[in-house]
Amino acid sequence: MGESTEFRGRTAFVLSGGGSAGAVQVGMVRALYEHGVVPDLLVGTSVGALNAAFLASRAATPDTALELRRVWESISFREVFPVSVMQGVRGLVGRSDHLVPGSGLRRLVSRWLAFDDLADARIPLHVIATNVRSGEAMSLSEGPAVEAIMASSAIPGLLPPVRWGTELLVDGGVTANNPVCLALEAGADRVFVLPTGFACSLERSPSSALAIALHALTIVLNQQLSADLATVPTTAPIIVLPTLCPMRVVPIDFSQSAMLAAQAYRTSSEFLDDIDLSSSAPGVVGTVEHDHGDH
């Protein structure tokens, strides 16, 4: 275990988006909980919002992380992306604003959540989405929970946007995939960032249009994290858990969830063992730089 975990202040977990790579956050959370690090608030974007919502209604214990792992192990590609030829054609000819029905993801989200309104979360929860009209990030902390998670996960053009009052919302990753500043604004005194990383060492290029599109998106989002950390106010400890490197799983492959969670657990545990978890010194601890070494 790391040094004393006694920290006087509010701790936030920031869970980034990244498709099926969201399984790594399961291992990260387990390692954090086992090291005595628990969140006072949760901030999530896209698949990170889905994971955060699961955690927000349950006790902050390793058993909860194991329960989340079992959920991830049950997910399949077709459940999340129930591809419909008719829907795809309608989207391509301009008769629809999305290519893939949102019904599969909605069923998954509905099973995942244990509360109806974001304000009822056991741990305060902030879900990040993007306002289509203004192009701004929106932090949702009250209102219909399923709709909020659907909005945060609505990959533009692929999944349907979600109406929120008078606005249309899409994936929060477009504007704030790593909402560290929003966590600080919400009152966090310490932030743990749980990035998903990206497939940095594929043995072959993705073979489908969907796989290529989502793979490219995760590369962009990973680069965004580096930029975000370079500009975040250094007024509090910002601890970035290590991403997996090399990673050979494309973001639509849900069959490797158990492996990703296990690897992230080992990597995160080793990382947490080596840092002072009681420190309140401001600044960024950890990096998102990749070092493939001899891999």
GROMACS .gro file of C-alpha atoms in nm:
model
  295
    1MET     CA    1   0.000   0.000   0.000
    2GLY     CA    2   0.099   0.367  -0.046
    3GLU     CA    3   0.166   0.607   0.238
    4SER     CA    4  -0.108   0.733   0.471
    5THR     CA    5  -0.422   0.815   0.276
    6GLU     CA    6  -0.544   1.075   0.527
    7PHE     CA    7  -0.629   1.380   0.322
    8ARG     CA    8  -0.826   1.671   0.458
    9GLY     CA    9  -1.038   1.797   0.174
   10ARG     CA   10  -1.283   1.688  -0.093
   11THR     CA   11  -1.164   1.428  -0.341
   12ALA     CA   12  -1.303   1.406  -0.694
   13PHE     CA   13  -1.272   1.124  -0.945
   14VAL     CA   14  -1.275   1.247  -1.307
   15LEU     CA   15  -1.362   0.964  -1.545
   16SER     CA   16  -1.284   1.029  -1.911
   17GLY     CA   17  -1.455   0.887  -2.219
   18GLY     CA   18  -1.310   0.623  -2.450
   19GLY     CA   19  -1.558   0.358  -2.566
   20SER     CA   20  -1.486   0.001  -2.461
   21ALA     CA   21  -1.159   0.118  -2.305
   22GLY     CA   22  -1.380   0.241  -2.023
   23ALA     CA   23  -1.317  -0.105  -1.876
   24VAL     CA   24  -0.977   0.016  -1.755
   25GLN     CA   25  -1.155   0.247  -1.511
   26VAL     CA   26  -1.290  -0.060  -1.333
   27GLY     CA   27  -0.938  -0.165  -1.240
   28MET     CA   28  -0.839   0.191  -1.150
   29VAL     CA   29  -1.135   0.231  -0.917
   30ARG     CA   30  -1.064  -0.100  -0.747
   31ALA     CA   31  -0.703   0.004  -0.685
   32LEU     CA   32  -0.810   0.342  -0.549
   33TYR     CA   33  -1.067   0.190  -0.316
   34GLU     CA   34  -0.818  -0.067  -0.188
   35HIS     CA   35  -0.576   0.217  -0.113
   36GLY     CA   36  -0.840   0.395   0.089
   37VAL     CA   37  -0.904   0.666  -0.169
   38VAL     CA   38  -1.278   0.732  -0.209
   39PRO     CA   39  -1.460   1.011  -0.394
   40ASP     CA   40  -1.658   1.293  -0.240
   41LEU     CA   41  -1.780   1.378  -0.589
   42LEU     CA   42  -1.770   1.215  -0.931
   43VAL     CA   43  -1.736   1.384  -1.269
   44GLY     CA   44  -1.782   1.173  -1.580
   45THR     CA   45  -1.781   1.214  -1.957
   46SER     CA   46  -1.925   0.965  -2.209
   47VAL     CA   47  -1.843   0.609  -2.094
   48GLY     CA   48  -1.680   0.770  -1.791
   49ALA     CA   49  -2.021   0.917  -1.704
   50LEU     CA   50  -2.170   0.570  -1.720
   51ASN     CA   51  -1.905   0.431  -1.485
   52ALA     CA   52  -1.937   0.731  -1.255
   53ALA     CA   53  -2.315   0.690  -1.235
   54PHE     CA   54  -2.273   0.327  -1.134
   55LEU     CA   55  -2.029   0.425  -0.858
   56ALA     CA   56  -2.243   0.718  -0.746
   57SER     CA   57  -2.521   0.497  -0.613
   58ARG     CA   58  -2.308   0.238  -0.434
   59ALA     CA   59  -2.071   0.213  -0.140
   60ALA     CA   60  -1.710   0.311  -0.216
   61THR     CA   61  -1.566  -0.035  -0.155
   62PRO     CA   62  -1.364  -0.286  -0.360
   63ASP     CA   63  -1.680  -0.501  -0.381
   64THR     CA   64  -1.847  -0.226  -0.582
   65ALA     CA   65  -1.554  -0.225  -0.824
   66LEU     CA   66  -1.585  -0.602  -0.863
   67GLU     CA   67  -1.958  -0.567  -0.925
   68LEU     CA   68  -1.884  -0.311  -1.196
   69ARG     CA   69  -1.631  -0.550  -1.349
   70ARG     CA   70  -1.898  -0.820  -1.377
   71VAL     CA   71  -2.125  -0.575  -1.557
   72TRP     CA   72  -1.850  -0.489  -1.804
   73GLU     CA   73  -1.778  -0.855  -1.867
   74SER     CA   74  -2.141  -0.903  -1.974
   75ILE     CA   75  -2.144  -0.624  -2.236
   76SER     CA   76  -2.128  -0.702  -2.608
   77PHE     CA   77  -2.071  -0.483  -2.913
   78ARG     CA   78  -2.418  -0.552  -3.054
   79GLU     CA   79  -2.578  -0.454  -2.725
   80VAL     CA   80  -2.419  -0.110  -2.736
   81PHE     CA   81  -2.428  -0.059  -3.113
   82PRO     CA   82  -2.728  -0.251  -3.254
   83VAL     CA   83  -2.646  -0.164  -3.615
   84SER     CA   84  -2.955  -0.118  -3.833
   85VAL     CA   85  -2.919  -0.101  -4.212
   86MET     CA   86  -3.238   0.101  -4.241
   87GLN     CA   87  -3.129   0.350  -3.976
   88GLY     CA   88  -2.789   0.380  -4.139
   89VAL     CA   89  -2.942   0.456  -4.478
   90ARG     CA   90  -3.179   0.715  -4.326
   91GLY     CA   91  -2.884   0.886  -4.162
   92LEU     CA   92  -2.676   0.889  -4.479
   93VAL     CA   93  -2.954   1.042  -4.694
   94GLY     CA   94  -3.032   1.312  -4.442
   95ARG     CA   95  -3.353   1.174  -4.299
   96SER     CA   96  -3.207   1.115  -3.954
   97ASP     CA   97  -2.945   1.281  -3.732
   98HIS     CA   98  -2.774   0.953  -3.640
   99LEU     CA   99  -2.659   0.624  -3.794
  100VAL     CA  100  -2.703   0.380  -3.504
  101PRO     CA  101  -3.017   0.343  -3.291
  102GLY     CA  102  -2.978   0.454  -2.932
  103SER     CA  103  -3.208   0.179  -2.806
  104GLY     CA  104  -2.928  -0.062  -2.711
  105LEU     CA  105  -2.733   0.192  -2.508
  106ARG     CA  106  -3.054   0.316  -2.344
  107ARG     CA  107  -3.139  -0.036  -2.224
  108LEU     CA  108  -2.787  -0.075  -2.088
  109VAL     CA  109  -2.796   0.261  -1.910
  110SER     CA  110  -3.138   0.189  -1.761
  111ARG     CA  111  -3.009  -0.137  -1.611
  112TRP     CA  112  -2.688   0.030  -1.494
  113LEU     CA  113  -2.846   0.314  -1.295
  114ALA     CA  114  -2.992   0.280  -0.946
  115PHE     CA  115  -3.152   0.627  -0.930
  116ASP     CA  116  -3.386   0.827  -1.153
  117ASP     CA  117  -3.258   1.180  -1.094
  118LEU     CA  118  -2.893   1.286  -1.085
  119ALA     CA  119  -2.963   1.479  -0.765
  120ASP     CA  120  -3.047   1.150  -0.589
  121ALA     CA  121  -2.700   1.003  -0.635
  122ARG     CA  122  -2.542   0.876  -0.316
  123ILE     CA  123  -2.216   1.044  -0.414
  124PRO     CA  124  -2.263   1.386  -0.583
  125LEU     CA  125  -2.243   1.329  -0.957
  126HIS     CA  126  -2.170   1.569  -1.243
  127VAL     CA  127  -2.226   1.444  -1.598
  128ILE     CA  128  -2.061   1.631  -1.884
  129ALA     CA  129  -2.235   1.681  -2.221
  130THR     CA  130  -2.191   1.922  -2.512
  131ASN     CA  131  -2.452   2.181  -2.612
  132VAL     CA  132  -2.494   2.148  -2.990
  133ARG     CA  133  -2.619   2.504  -3.034
  134SER     CA  134  -2.355   2.688  -2.831
  135GLY     CA  135  -2.070   2.439  -2.858
  136GLU     CA  136  -2.013   2.464  -2.483
  137ALA     CA  137  -1.964   2.194  -2.222
  138MET     CA  138  -2.255   2.151  -1.982
  139SER     CA  139  -2.224   2.000  -1.635
  140LEU     CA  140  -2.545   1.822  -1.537
  141SER     CA  141  -2.600   1.749  -1.169
  142GLU     CA  142  -2.978   1.724  -1.155
  143GLY     CA  143  -3.248   1.601  -1.388
  144PRO     CA  144  -3.331   1.267  -1.554
  145ALA     CA  145  -3.030   1.041  -1.502
  146VAL     CA  146  -3.083   0.816  -1.805
  147GLU     CA  147  -3.121   1.115  -2.038
  148ALA     CA  148  -2.807   1.277  -1.895
  149ILE     CA  149  -2.595   0.965  -1.949
  150MET     CA  150  -2.739   0.917  -2.297
  151ALA     CA  151  -2.652   1.278  -2.380
  152SER     CA  152  -2.298   1.248  -2.245
  153SER     CA  153  -2.245   0.933  -2.454
  154ALA     CA  154  -2.410   1.051  -2.778
  155ILE     CA  155  -2.121   1.031  -3.026
  156PRO     CA  156  -2.209   1.299  -3.285
  157GLY     CA  157  -2.354   1.155  -3.604
  158LEU     CA  158  -2.337   0.802  -3.472
  159LEU     CA  159  -2.583   0.804  -3.181
  160PRO     CA  160  -2.889   1.027  -3.145
  161PRO     CA  161  -2.850   1.363  -2.969
  162VAL     CA  162  -3.062   1.411  -2.657
  163ARG     CA  163  -3.304   1.695  -2.595
  164TRP     CA  164  -3.245   1.861  -2.258
  165GLY     CA  165  -3.504   2.133  -2.204
  166THR     CA  166  -3.477   2.352  -2.513
  167GLU     CA  167  -3.126   2.234  -2.603
  168LEU     CA  168  -2.979   1.940  -2.792
  169LEU     CA  169  -2.687   1.767  -2.625
  170VAL     CA  170  -2.418   1.530  -2.756
  171ASP     CA  171  -2.106   1.355  -2.625
  172GLY     CA  172  -1.925   1.550  -2.355
  173GLY     CA  173  -1.592   1.435  -2.496
  174VAL     CA  174  -1.632   1.687  -2.778
  175THR     CA  175  -1.568   1.976  -2.537
  176ALA     CA  176  -1.450   1.832  -2.205
  177ASN     CA  177  -1.335   1.472  -2.214
  178ASN     CA  178  -1.119   1.534  -1.907
  179PRO     CA  179  -1.319   1.786  -1.703
  180VAL     CA  180  -1.062   1.852  -1.432
  181CYS     CA  181  -1.144   2.225  -1.420
  182LEU     CA  182  -1.513   2.145  -1.376
  183ALA     CA  183  -1.426   1.917  -1.083
  184LEU     CA  184  -1.230   2.199  -0.921
  185GLU     CA  185  -1.518   2.440  -0.981
  186ALA     CA  186  -1.751   2.188  -0.814
  187GLY     CA  187  -1.544   2.213  -0.496
  188ALA     CA  188  -1.277   1.945  -0.527
  189ASP     CA  189  -0.956   1.994  -0.328
  190ARG     CA  190  -0.790   1.694  -0.491
  191VAL     CA  191  -0.860   1.530  -0.827
  192PHE     CA  192  -0.785   1.178  -0.946
  193VAL     CA  193  -0.805   1.155  -1.326
  194LEU     CA  194  -0.902   0.814  -1.467
  195PRO     CA  195  -0.815   0.831  -1.840
  196THR     CA  196  -0.897   0.544  -2.074
  197GLY     CA  197  -0.600   0.582  -2.308
  198PHE     CA  198  -0.613   0.456  -2.665
  199ALA     CA  199  -0.509   0.160  -2.876
  200CYS     CA  200  -0.148   0.268  -2.925
  201SER     CA  201  -0.006  -0.063  -3.049
  202LEU     CA  202  -0.253  -0.238  -3.278
  203GLU     CA  203  -0.124  -0.540  -3.467
  204ARG     CA  204  -0.336  -0.435  -3.765
  205SER     CA  205  -0.550  -0.136  -3.857
  206PRO     CA  206  -0.923  -0.145  -3.774
  207SER     CA  207  -1.122  -0.299  -4.057
  208SER     CA  208  -1.462  -0.130  -4.029
  209ALA     CA  209  -1.568   0.232  -4.072
  210LEU     CA  210  -1.706   0.243  -3.717
  211ALA     CA  211  -1.389   0.097  -3.567
  212ILE     CA  212  -1.166   0.341  -3.758
  213ALA     CA  213  -1.382   0.640  -3.661
  214LEU     CA  214  -1.387   0.556  -3.290
  215HIS     CA  215  -1.019   0.465  -3.287
  216ALA     CA  216  -0.933   0.803  -3.441
  217LEU     CA  217  -1.159   0.976  -3.190
  218THR     CA  218  -0.984   0.814  -2.892
  219ILE     CA  219  -0.646   0.925  -3.027
  220VAL     CA  220  -0.771   1.284  -3.043
  221LEU     CA  221  -0.918   1.262  -2.693
  222ASN     CA  222  -0.592   1.127  -2.551
  223GLN     CA  223  -0.405   1.419  -2.703
  224GLN     CA  224  -0.667   1.649  -2.552
  225LEU     CA  225  -0.576   1.519  -2.206
  226SER     CA  226  -0.215   1.631  -2.246
  227ALA     CA  227  -0.335   1.978  -2.346
  228ASP     CA  228  -0.586   1.991  -2.060
  229LEU     CA  229  -0.323   1.903  -1.800
  230ALA     CA  230  -0.089   2.169  -1.937
  231THR     CA  231  -0.348   2.441  -1.876
  232VAL     CA  232  -0.528   2.322  -1.561
  233PRO     CA  233  -0.487   2.555  -1.261
  234THR     CA  234  -0.223   2.414  -1.028
  235THR     CA  235  -0.416   2.500  -0.715
  236ALA     CA  236  -0.471   2.142  -0.602
  237PRO     CA  237  -0.317   1.796  -0.636
  238ILE     CA  238  -0.409   1.646  -0.974
  239ILE     CA  239  -0.322   1.275  -0.980
  240VAL     CA  240  -0.337   1.111  -1.323
  241LEU     CA  241  -0.359   0.733  -1.311
  242PRO     CA  242  -0.148   0.559  -1.577
  243THR     CA  243  -0.305   0.448  -1.902
  244LEU     CA  244  -0.220   0.107  -2.040
  245CYS     CA  245   0.072   0.097  -2.280
  246PRO     CA  246   0.093  -0.083  -2.506
  247MET     CA  247  -0.283  -0.123  -2.563
  248ARG     CA  248  -0.402  -0.339  -2.851
  249VAL     CA  249  -0.781  -0.319  -2.805
  250VAL     CA  250  -0.989  -0.098  -3.035
  251PRO     CA  251  -1.266   0.104  -2.864
  252ILE     CA  252  -1.550  -0.108  -3.004
  253ASP     CA  253  -1.411  -0.438  -2.875
  254PHE     CA  254  -1.596  -0.523  -2.554
  255SER     CA  255  -1.466  -0.881  -2.544
  256GLN     CA  256  -1.145  -0.777  -2.367
  257SER     CA  257  -1.303  -0.598  -2.071
  258ALA     CA  258  -1.178  -0.844  -1.808
  259MET     CA  259  -0.822  -0.824  -1.936
  260LEU     CA  260  -0.825  -0.442  -1.951
  261ALA     CA  261  -0.965  -0.416  -1.598
  262ALA     CA  262  -0.707  -0.661  -1.461
  263GLN     CA  263  -0.412  -0.486  -1.628
  264ALA     CA  264  -0.532  -0.143  -1.513
  265TYR     CA  265  -0.571  -0.273  -1.158
  266ARG     CA  266  -0.211  -0.395  -1.147
  267THR     CA  267  -0.070  -0.081  -1.308
  268SER     CA  268  -0.274   0.154  -1.089
  269SER     CA  269  -0.190  -0.036  -0.771
  270GLU     CA  270   0.182  -0.009  -0.843
  271PHE     CA  271   0.145   0.361  -0.922
  272LEU     CA  272  -0.048   0.434  -0.601
  273ASP     CA  273   0.207   0.240  -0.396
  274ASP     CA  274   0.475   0.481  -0.513
  275ILE     CA  275   0.310   0.816  -0.436
  276ASP     CA  276   0.218   1.000  -0.117
  277LEU     CA  277  -0.161   0.983  -0.104
  278SER     CA  278  -0.175   1.215   0.195
  279SER     CA  279  -0.003   1.504   0.017
  280SER     CA  280  -0.194   1.827  -0.040
  281ALA     CA  281   0.080   1.984  -0.252
  282PRO     CA  282  -0.067   2.139  -0.569
  283GLY     CA  283   0.046   2.019  -0.910
  284VAL     CA  284   0.012   1.728  -1.150
  285VAL     CA  285   0.132   1.383  -1.048
  286GLY     CA  286   0.154   1.124  -1.325
  287THR     CA  287   0.171   1.151  -1.702
  288VAL     CA  288  -0.013   1.045  -2.015
  289GLU     CA  289   0.302   1.015  -2.223
  290HIS     CA  290   0.353   0.675  -2.386
  291ASP     CA  291   0.679   0.481  -2.364
  292HIS     CA  292   0.663   0.157  -2.557
  293GLY     CA  293   1.015   0.057  -2.464
  294ASP     CA  294   1.094  -0.284  -2.611
  295HIS     CA  295   0.728  -0.379  -2.668
   0.00000   0.00000   0.00000
